[in-house]
Every structure is written in structure tokens, then in C-alpha cells.
C-alpha positions as a Markdown table, in Angstrom:
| # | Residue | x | y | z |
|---|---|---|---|---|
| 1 | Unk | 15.1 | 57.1 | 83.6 |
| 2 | Unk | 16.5 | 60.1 | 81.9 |
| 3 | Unk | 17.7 | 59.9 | 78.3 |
| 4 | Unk | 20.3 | 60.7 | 76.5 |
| 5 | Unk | 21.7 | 60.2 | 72.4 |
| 6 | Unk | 24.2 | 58.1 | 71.1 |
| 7 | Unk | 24.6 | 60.4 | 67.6 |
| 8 | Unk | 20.9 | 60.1 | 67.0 |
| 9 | Unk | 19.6 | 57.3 | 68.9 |
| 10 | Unk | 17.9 | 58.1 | 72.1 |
| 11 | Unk | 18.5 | 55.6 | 74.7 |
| 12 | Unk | 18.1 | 55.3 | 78.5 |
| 13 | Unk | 21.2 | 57.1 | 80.3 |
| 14 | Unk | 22.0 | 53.3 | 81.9 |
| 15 | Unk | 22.2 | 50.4 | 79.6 |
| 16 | Unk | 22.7 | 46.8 | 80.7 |
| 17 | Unk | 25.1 | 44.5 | 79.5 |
| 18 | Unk | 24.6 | 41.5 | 79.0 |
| 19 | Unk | 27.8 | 39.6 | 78.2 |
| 20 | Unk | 28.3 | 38.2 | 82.0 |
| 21 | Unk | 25.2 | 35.9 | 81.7 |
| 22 | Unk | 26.4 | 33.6 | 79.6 |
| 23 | Unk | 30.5 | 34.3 | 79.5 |
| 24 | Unk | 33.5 | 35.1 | 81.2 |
| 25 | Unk | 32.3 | 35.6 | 84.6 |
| 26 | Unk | 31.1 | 32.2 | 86.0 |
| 27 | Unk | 28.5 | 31.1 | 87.4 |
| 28 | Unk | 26.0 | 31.8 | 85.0 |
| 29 | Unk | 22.5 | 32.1 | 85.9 |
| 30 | Unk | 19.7 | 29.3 | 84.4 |
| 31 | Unk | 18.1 | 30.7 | 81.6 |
| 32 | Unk | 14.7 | 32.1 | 83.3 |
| 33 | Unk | 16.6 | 34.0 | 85.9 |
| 34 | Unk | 18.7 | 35.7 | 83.7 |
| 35 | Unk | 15.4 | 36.4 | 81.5 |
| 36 | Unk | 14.0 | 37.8 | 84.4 |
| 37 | Unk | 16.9 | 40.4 | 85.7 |
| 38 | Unk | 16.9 | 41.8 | 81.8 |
| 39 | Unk | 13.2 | 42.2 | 82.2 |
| 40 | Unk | 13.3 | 43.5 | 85.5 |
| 41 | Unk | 15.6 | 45.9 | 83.8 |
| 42 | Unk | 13.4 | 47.3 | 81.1 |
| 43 | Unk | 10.8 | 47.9 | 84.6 |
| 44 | Unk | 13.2 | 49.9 | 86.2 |
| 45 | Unk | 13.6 | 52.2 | 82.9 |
| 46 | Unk | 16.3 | 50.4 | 80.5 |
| 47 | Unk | 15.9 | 50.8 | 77.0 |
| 48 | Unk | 19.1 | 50.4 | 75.6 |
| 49 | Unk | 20.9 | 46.3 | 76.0 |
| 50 | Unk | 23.8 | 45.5 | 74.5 |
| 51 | Unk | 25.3 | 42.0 | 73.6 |
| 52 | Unk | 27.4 | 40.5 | 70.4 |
| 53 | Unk | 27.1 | 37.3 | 68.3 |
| 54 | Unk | 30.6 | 36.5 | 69.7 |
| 55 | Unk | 29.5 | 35.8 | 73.5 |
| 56 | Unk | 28.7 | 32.6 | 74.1 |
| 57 | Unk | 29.2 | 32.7 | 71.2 |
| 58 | Unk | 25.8 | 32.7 | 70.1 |
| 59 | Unk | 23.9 | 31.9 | 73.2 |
| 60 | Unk | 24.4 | 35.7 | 74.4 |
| 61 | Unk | 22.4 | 37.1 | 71.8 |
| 62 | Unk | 19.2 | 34.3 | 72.0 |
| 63 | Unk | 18.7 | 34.8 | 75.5 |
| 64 | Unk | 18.1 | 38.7 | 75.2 |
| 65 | Unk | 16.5 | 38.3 | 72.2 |
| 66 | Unk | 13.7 | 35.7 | 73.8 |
| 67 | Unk | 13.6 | 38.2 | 77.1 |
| 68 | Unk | 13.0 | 41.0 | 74.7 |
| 69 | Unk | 10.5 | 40.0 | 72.5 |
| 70 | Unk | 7.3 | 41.3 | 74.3 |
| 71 | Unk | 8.5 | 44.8 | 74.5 |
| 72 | Unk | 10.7 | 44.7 | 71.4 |
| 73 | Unk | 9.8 | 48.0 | 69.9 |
| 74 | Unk | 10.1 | 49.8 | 73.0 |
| 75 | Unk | 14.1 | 48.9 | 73.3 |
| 76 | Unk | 17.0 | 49.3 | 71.7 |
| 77 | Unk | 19.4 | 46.4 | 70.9 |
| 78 | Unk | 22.9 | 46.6 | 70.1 |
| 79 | Unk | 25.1 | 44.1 | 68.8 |
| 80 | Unk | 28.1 | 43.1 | 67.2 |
| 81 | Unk | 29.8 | 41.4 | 64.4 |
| 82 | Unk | 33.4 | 41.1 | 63.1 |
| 83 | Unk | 34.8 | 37.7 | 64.2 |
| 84 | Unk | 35.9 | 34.1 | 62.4 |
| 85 | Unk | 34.3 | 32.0 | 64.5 |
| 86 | Unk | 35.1 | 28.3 | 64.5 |
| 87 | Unk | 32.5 | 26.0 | 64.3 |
| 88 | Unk | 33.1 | 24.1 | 67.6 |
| 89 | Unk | 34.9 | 27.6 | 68.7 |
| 90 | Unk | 34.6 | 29.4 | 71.9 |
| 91 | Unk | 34.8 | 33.2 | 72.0 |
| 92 | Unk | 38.1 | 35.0 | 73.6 |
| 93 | Unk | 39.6 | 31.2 | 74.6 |
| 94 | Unk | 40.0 | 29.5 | 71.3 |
| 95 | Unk | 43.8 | 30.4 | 69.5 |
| 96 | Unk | 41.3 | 30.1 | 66.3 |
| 97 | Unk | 39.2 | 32.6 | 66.8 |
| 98 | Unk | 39.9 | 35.4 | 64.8 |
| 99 | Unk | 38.8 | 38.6 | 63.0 |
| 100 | Unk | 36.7 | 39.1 | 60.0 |
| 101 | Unk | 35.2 | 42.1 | 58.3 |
| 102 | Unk | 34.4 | 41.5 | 55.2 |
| 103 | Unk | 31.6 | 42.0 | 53.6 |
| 104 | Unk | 30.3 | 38.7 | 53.2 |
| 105 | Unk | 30.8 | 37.7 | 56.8 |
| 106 | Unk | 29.3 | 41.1 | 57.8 |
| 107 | Unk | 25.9 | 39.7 | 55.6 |
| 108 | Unk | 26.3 | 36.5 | 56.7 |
| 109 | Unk | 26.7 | 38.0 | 61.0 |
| 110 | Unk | 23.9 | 40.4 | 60.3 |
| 111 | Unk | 20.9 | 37.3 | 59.0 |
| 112 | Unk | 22.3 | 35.0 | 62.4 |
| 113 | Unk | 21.9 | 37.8 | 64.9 |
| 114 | Unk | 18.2 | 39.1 | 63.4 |
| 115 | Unk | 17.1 | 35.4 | 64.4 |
| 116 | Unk | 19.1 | 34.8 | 67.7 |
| 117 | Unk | 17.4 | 38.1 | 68.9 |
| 118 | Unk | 13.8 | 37.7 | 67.2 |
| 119 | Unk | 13.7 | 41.1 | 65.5 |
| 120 | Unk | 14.0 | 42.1 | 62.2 |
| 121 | Unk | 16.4 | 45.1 | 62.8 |
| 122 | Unk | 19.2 | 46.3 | 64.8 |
| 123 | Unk | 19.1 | 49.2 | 66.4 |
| 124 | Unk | 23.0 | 49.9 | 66.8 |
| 125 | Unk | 25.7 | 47.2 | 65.0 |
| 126 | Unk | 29.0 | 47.4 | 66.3 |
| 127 | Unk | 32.0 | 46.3 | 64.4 |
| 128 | Unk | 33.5 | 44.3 | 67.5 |
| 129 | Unk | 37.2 | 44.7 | 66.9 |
| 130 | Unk | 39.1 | 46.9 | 64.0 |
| 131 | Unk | 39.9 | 43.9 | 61.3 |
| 132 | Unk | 43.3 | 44.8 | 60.0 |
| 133 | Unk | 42.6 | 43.4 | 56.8 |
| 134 | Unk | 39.3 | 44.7 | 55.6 |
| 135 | Unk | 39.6 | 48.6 | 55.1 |
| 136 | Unk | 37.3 | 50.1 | 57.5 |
| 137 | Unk | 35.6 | 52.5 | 55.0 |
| 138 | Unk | 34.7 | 48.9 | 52.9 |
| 139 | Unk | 33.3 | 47.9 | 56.2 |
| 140 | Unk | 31.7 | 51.1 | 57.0 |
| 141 | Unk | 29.8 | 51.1 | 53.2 |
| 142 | Unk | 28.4 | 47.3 | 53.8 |
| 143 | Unk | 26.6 | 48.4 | 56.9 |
| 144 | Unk | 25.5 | 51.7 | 55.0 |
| 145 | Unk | 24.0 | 49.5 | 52.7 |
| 146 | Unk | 22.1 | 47.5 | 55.4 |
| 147 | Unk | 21.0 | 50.6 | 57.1 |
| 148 | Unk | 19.5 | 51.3 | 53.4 |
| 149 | Unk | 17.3 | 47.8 | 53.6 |
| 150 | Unk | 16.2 | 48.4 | 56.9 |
| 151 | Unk | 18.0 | 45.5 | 58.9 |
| 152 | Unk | 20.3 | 48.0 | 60.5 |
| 153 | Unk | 19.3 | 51.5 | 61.9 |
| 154 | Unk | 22.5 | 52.8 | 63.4 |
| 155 | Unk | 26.3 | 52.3 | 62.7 |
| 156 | Unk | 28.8 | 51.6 | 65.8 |
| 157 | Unk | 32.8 | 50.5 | 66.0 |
| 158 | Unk | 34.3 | 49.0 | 69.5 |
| 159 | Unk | 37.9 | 49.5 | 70.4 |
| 160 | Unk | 38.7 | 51.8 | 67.5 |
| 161 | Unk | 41.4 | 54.4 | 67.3 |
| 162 | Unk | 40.6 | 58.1 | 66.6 |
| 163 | Unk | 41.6 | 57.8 | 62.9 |
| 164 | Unk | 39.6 | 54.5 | 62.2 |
| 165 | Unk | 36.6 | 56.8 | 63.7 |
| 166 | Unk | 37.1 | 59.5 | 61.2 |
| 167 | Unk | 37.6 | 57.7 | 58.0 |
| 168 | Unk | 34.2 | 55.2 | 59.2 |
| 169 | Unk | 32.3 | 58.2 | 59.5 |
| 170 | Unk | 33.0 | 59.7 | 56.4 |
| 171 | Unk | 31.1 | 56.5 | 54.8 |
| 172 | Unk | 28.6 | 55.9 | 57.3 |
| 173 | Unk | 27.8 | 58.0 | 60.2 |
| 174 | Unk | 29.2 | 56.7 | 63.6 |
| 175 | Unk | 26.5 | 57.0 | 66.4 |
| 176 | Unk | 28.1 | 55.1 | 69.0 |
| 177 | Unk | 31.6 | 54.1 | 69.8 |
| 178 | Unk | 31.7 | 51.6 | 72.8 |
| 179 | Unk | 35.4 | 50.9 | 74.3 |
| 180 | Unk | 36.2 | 50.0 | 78.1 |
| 181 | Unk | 36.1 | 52.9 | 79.8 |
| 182 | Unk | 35.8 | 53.5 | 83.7 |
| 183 | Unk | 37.9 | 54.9 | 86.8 |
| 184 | Unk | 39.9 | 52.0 | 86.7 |
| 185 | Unk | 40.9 | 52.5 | 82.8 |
| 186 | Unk | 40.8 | 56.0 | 81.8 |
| 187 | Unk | 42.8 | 55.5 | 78.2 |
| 188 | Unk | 39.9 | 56.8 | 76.1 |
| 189 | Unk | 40.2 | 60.2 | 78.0 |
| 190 | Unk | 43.4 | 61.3 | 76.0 |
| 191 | Unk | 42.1 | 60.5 | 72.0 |
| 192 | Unk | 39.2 | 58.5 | 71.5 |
| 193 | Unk | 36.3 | 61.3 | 73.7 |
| 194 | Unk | 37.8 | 64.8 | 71.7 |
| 195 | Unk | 37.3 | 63.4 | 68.7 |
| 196 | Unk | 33.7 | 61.8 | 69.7 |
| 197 | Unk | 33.0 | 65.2 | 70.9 |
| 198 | Unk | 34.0 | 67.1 | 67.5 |
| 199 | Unk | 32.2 | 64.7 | 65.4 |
| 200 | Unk | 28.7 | 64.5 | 68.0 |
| 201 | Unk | 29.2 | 60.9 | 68.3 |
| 202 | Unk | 28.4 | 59.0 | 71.6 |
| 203 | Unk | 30.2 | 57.2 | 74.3 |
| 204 | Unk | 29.5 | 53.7 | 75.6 |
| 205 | Unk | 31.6 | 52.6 | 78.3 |
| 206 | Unk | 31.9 | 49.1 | 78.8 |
| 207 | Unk | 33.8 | 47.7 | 81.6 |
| 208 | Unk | 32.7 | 51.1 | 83.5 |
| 209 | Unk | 32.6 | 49.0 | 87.1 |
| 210 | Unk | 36.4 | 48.5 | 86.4 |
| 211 | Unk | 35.3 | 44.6 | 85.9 |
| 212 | Unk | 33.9 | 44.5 | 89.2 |
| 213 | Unk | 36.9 | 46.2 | 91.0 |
| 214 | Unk | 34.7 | 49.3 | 91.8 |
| 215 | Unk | 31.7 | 47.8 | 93.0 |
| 216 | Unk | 33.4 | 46.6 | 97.2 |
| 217 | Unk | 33.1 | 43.2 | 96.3 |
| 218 | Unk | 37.2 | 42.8 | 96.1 |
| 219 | Unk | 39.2 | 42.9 | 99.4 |
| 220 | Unk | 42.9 | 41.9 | 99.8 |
| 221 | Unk | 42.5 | 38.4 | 100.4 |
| 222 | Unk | 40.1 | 37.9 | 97.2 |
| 223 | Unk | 40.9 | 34.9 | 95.8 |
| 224 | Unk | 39.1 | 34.2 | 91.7 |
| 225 | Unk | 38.0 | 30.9 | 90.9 |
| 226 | Unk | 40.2 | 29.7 | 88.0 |
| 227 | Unk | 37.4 | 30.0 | 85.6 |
| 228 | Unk | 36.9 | 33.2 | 86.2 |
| 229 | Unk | 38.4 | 35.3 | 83.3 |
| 230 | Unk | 39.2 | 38.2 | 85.5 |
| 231 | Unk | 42.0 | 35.7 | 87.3 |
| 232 | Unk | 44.4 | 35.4 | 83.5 |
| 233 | Unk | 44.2 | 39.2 | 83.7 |
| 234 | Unk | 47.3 | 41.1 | 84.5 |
| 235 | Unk | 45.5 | 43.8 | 86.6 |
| 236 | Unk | 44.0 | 41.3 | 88.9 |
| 237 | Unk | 47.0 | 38.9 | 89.5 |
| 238 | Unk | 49.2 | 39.5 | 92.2 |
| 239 | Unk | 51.2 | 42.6 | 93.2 |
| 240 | Unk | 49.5 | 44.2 | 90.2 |
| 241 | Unk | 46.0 | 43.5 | 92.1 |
| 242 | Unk | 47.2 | 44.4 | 95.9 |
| 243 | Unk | 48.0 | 47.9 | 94.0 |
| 244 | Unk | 45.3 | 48.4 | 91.9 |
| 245 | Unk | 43.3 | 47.8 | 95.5 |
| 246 | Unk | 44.5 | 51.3 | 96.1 |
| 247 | Unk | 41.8 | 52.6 | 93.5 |
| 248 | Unk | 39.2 | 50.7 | 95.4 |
| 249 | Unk | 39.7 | 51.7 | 98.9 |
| 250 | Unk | 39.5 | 55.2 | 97.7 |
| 251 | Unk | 36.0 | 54.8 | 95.8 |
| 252 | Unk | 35.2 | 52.9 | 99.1 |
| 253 | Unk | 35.4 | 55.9 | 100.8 |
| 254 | Unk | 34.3 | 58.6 | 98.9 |
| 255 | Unk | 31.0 | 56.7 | 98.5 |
| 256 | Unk | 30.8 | 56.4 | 102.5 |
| 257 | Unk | 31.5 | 59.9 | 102.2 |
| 258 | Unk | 28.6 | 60.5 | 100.0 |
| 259 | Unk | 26.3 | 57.9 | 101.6 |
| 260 | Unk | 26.0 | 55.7 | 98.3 |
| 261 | Unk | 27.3 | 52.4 | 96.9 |
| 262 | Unk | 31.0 | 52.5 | 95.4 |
| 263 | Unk | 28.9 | 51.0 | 92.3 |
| 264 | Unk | 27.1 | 53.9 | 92.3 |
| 265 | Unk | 30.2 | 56.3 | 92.5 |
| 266 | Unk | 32.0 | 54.9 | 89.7 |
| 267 | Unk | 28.7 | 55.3 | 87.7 |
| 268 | Unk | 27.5 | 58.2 | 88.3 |
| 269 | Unk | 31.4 | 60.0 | 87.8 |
| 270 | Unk | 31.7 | 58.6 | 84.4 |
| 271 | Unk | 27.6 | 59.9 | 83.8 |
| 272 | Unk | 29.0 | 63.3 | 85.1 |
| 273 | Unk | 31.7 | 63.3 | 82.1 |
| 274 | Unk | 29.9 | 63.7 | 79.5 |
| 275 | Unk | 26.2 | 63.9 | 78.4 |
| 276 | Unk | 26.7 | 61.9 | 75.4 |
| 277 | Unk | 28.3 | 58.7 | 77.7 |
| 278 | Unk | 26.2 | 55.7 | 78.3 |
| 279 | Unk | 27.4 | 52.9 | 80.5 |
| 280 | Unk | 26.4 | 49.5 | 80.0 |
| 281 | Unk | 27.0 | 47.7 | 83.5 |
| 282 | Unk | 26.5 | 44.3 | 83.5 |
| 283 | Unk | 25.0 | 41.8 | 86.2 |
| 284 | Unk | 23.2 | 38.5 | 87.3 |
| 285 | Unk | 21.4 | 39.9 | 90.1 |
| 286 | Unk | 18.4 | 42.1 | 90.4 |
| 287 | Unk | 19.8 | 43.4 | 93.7 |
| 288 | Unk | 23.0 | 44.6 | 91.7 |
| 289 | Unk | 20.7 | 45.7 | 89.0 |
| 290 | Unk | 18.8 | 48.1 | 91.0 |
| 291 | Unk | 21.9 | 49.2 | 93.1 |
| 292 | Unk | 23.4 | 50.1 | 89.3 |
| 293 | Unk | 20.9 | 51.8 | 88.6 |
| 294 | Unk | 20.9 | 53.9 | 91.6 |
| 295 | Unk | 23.9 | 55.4 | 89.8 |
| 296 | Unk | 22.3 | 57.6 | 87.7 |
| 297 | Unk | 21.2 | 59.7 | 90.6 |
| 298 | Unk | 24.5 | 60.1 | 92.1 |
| 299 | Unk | 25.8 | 64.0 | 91.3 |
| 300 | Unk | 29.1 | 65.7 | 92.0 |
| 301 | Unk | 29.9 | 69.4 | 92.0 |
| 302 | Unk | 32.3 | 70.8 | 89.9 |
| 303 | Unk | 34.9 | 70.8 | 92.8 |
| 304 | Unk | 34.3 | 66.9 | 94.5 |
| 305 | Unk | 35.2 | 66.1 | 90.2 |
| 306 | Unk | 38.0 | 68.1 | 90.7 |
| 307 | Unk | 39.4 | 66.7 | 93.4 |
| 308 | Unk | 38.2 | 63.0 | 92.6 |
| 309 | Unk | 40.0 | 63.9 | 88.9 |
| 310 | Unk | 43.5 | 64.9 | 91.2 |
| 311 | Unk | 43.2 | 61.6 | 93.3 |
| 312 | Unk | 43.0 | 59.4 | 90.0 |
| 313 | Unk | 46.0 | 61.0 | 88.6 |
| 314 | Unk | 47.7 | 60.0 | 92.0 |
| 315 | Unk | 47.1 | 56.6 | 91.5 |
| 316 | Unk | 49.2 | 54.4 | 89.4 |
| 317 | Unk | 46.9 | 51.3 | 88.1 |
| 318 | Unk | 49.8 | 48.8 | 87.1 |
| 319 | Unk | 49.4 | 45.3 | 84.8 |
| 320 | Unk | 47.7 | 44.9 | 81.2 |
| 321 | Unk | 43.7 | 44.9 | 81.2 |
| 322 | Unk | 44.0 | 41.8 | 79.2 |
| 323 | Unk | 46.2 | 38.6 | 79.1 |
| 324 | Unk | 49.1 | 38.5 | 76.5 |
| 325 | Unk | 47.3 | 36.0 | 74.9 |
| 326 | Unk | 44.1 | 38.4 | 73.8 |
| 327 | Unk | 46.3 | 41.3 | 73.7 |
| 328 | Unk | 46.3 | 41.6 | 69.7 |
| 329 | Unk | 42.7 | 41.0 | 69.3 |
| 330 | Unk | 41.7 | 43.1 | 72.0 |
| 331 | Unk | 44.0 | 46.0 | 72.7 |
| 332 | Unk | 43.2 | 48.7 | 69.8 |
């Protein structure tokens, strides 16, 4: 697969998330199957797999590290840090989860996801969400310092603003910042990709199938099990959702148009954006994997993005990407 850099880390144009295997989209996979679709991923030409401590939490980040560990050095694993979690906690669902950013919990984050993963560095370590109460330039020195002894190589943020991005960099050279990006959110668009593109630091979209909105699978009368955590979203409740389906139908049909998957539209227009963006789709299934993947050879001339451009603009995407109750933790 072709590559391409986040600041100075070369990684495969695709990534794969990981999240979905072991949280928020039920039912997750036994553990040798979900092994086996990240393996099958790294055969198909993905490098680059991205997870945090706080999915699962925990249990995320130990099943990619055990799937990983043959081919370790010929990947790059990204993770994340910067949450208070509980002991008996559950990430994004318990009212006590919180943030934290400082530097001991940074040092103390950093030793439990070396062992979850089996590896002795990180190739990209995110700082999950902004922490309001650590300055981000203290946060941005700590992780210098364990790029210095080797445990980290490069330095990312999630969900920050531009000016967090500046004043991080200063301190420690961004390479990555990852934030939901997609045809069905298109927020980063306005502040977050000048800035990335003034300072040569790289894109990773998360999110980028629109959380499964852009891949066919929902039609009018889609109905989320309750455990689902798409169904407590604004976007996907309701008249909100009947909508939004606008969106949808229209990537429906431009990919009939172009004879490919809608998966493989949404992909391939947000490859087409930038050279420096990397998507990290996320699945349980090695069919869905290798349709994904089909993405990256999906092209568009410089007047189908023009017009595909217009018709986004057209549509109006209505309700929160979050519930009210994750809005302050999540919506930076």
C-alpha cells in the first residue's frame, strides 16, 4: 500500500482502528477472530493501528498488542493517554471518568500501555482529550522527555483546537493530530487542517466512515440495538437520523456511479484531501477490511471533488455527534 507521513513518521495511507473490537459497537468478536482481522490487515499492507489505554479500558490495547507481536517492528502503533480512570470504571459510560494530564499520570499511562501492547516503544502517543487543568506545553515537555528515553518516538494530540496545536508544538513537535473527520462531520475543514498544513503536521481522521453511516449498511427503518453507542447519539436518533440519511443516499449513488462501495467513496474522498491525511477505519470483519481497503484506490478528478464539495455544502447534517452527557469530555 502506498505511504504517506504523519510529520515524520511514514505509515501506510490506510490505518485500522481498532476501538470497535472491544467497545462501543457491540458484538465484539472472540479474541482469536479479532487477532486474526488485525493480522489479516498487516497482509493486505497496514502498518499503522491505532488504539488507546482508555478502550476497554485496557483490554483494547492487549489484544493488538498480542496480534502484533510477531511483526512488531514492521508496524506502527499508536496510542493514547490522558484519562482518570476508575478502578472498576468503564471508558465514555462511567460519570467518573475523567481527564488527567499530568505528568505523573502521563508516566504512570506510558509503563501500562508498553506492557498491554508487548513493546517497548510507542511509535505515536496521543494526548486523548485536551485536559483543562494541566497546561498543554507541561504536557507537551513530559512526553519530550519520554521521546528522550526512548519509550516514545513521536508526539500526537486528539480533539485539540488550533491554538493548543501551536503552543504543543513549540515544546515538542506535533506529528500527528487525530480528530473525527469524514463527509458526515467536516468541522476540522474550517481551523484545525490550515494550521496542520502551515506547521507539516499530519491528519488522522477517525470516525472517517461517518460511524458507519457511509458504508450502506443504514436504511430508513434501521433500528440500533440499545447497546449500541451509536443509538444515545443525537445524529442517529430520530428525525435527526431520517435527515442525516440524506448524506447517505447521495454517497449511495455516487458510488453506483463510480462502480465502487459507498465505504470506498467516503475513503478515498477524504485520501483525495490531502496527502498528509490518514484514516483509520475500523472493523470486525475481514470482508469489511478488505472492502476498506479498496478505498485507497478510489480517485476523483478535480471536477467530480468539485461537485461532490457543492453537494456536501447542500446538505444540512442536524443533531450533536455525541450525547449531552460526553459532550464536555469529548467536543473540543
Amino acid at each position: 500500500m502506498q505511504q504517506r507521513n504523519l510529520g515524520k513518521l511514514s505509515v501506510s495511507a490506510l490505518g485500522f482502528g481498532v476501538m470497535g473490537m472491544t467497545q462501543s459497537y457491540p458484538p465484539f468478536p472472540p479474541k482469536e477472530e479479532g487477532i486474526a482481522t488485525i493480522r489479516k490487515a498487516f497482509d493486505l499492507g497496514v502498518n499503522f493501528f491505532d488504539t488507546s489505554e482508555a478502550y476497554g479500558p485496557y483490554t483494547n490495547e492487549e489484544l493488538l498488542g498480542e496480534a502484533v507481536e510477531p511483526f512488531r517492528k514492521a508496524v506502527m502503533l499508536a496510542t493514547k493517554f490522558g484519562w482518570d480512570i476508575p478502578a472498576d470504571g468503564h471508558a465514555y459510560t462511567d460519570k467518573a471518568f475523567g481527564l488527567d494530564s499530568s505528568p505523573s499520570a502521563i508516566r504512570k499511562a506510558v509503563e501500562g500501555s508498553l506492557k498491554r501492547l508487548r513493546t517497548d516503544y510507542i511509535d505515536l502517543y496521543y494526548q486523548h482529550r485536551v485536559d483543562p487543568k494541566v497546561p498543554i506545553e507541561e504536557v507537551a515537555g513530559t512526553v519530550a522527555d519520554l521521546i528522550k528515553e526512548g519509550k516514545v518516538l513521536y508526539f500526537g494530540l486528539s480533539e485539540a483546537d488550533a491554538d493548543t496545536i501551536r503552543r504543543a508544538h513549540k515544546v515538542c513537535p506535533v506529528s500527528a493530530v487525530q480528530s473525527e473527520y469524514s463527509m458526515f462531520f467536516r468541522e476540522p475543514e474550517q481551523k484545525i487542517l490550515p494550521v496542520l498544513e502551515e506547521l507539516g503536521i499530519g491528519f488522522v481522521p477517525f470516525s472517517p466512515l461517518g460511524k458507519g453511516i457511509l458504508t450502506g449498511a443504514f436504511k430508513r427503518d434501521t433500528k440500533l440495538d440499545k447497546n449500541d453507542f451509536r443509538s444515545s447519539i443525537p445524529r442517529f436518533q430520530g428525525e435527526n437520523y431520517q435527515k442525516n440519511l440524506a448524506l447517505a443516499e447521495y454517497v449511495e449513488d455516487l458510488a453506483k456511479e463510480k462502480g465502487v462501495t459507498p465505504a470506498q467513496i467516503a475513503l478515498g474522498w477524504l485520501l483525495a484531501q490531502k496527502d498528509w491525511i490518514v484514516p483509520i477505519p475500523g472493523t470486525k470483519k475481514i470482508s469489511r477490511l478488505e472492502e476498506n481497503l479498496g478505498g485507497a484506490d478510489v480517485t476523483f478528478t478535480a471536477e467530480e471533488l468539485a461537485d461532490i464539495r457543492q453537494k456536501l455544502d447542500s446538505i444540512e447534517i442536524t443533531g450533536e455527534r455525541y450525547p449531552a452527557s460526553h459532550v464536555q469530555l469529548l467536543r473540543k
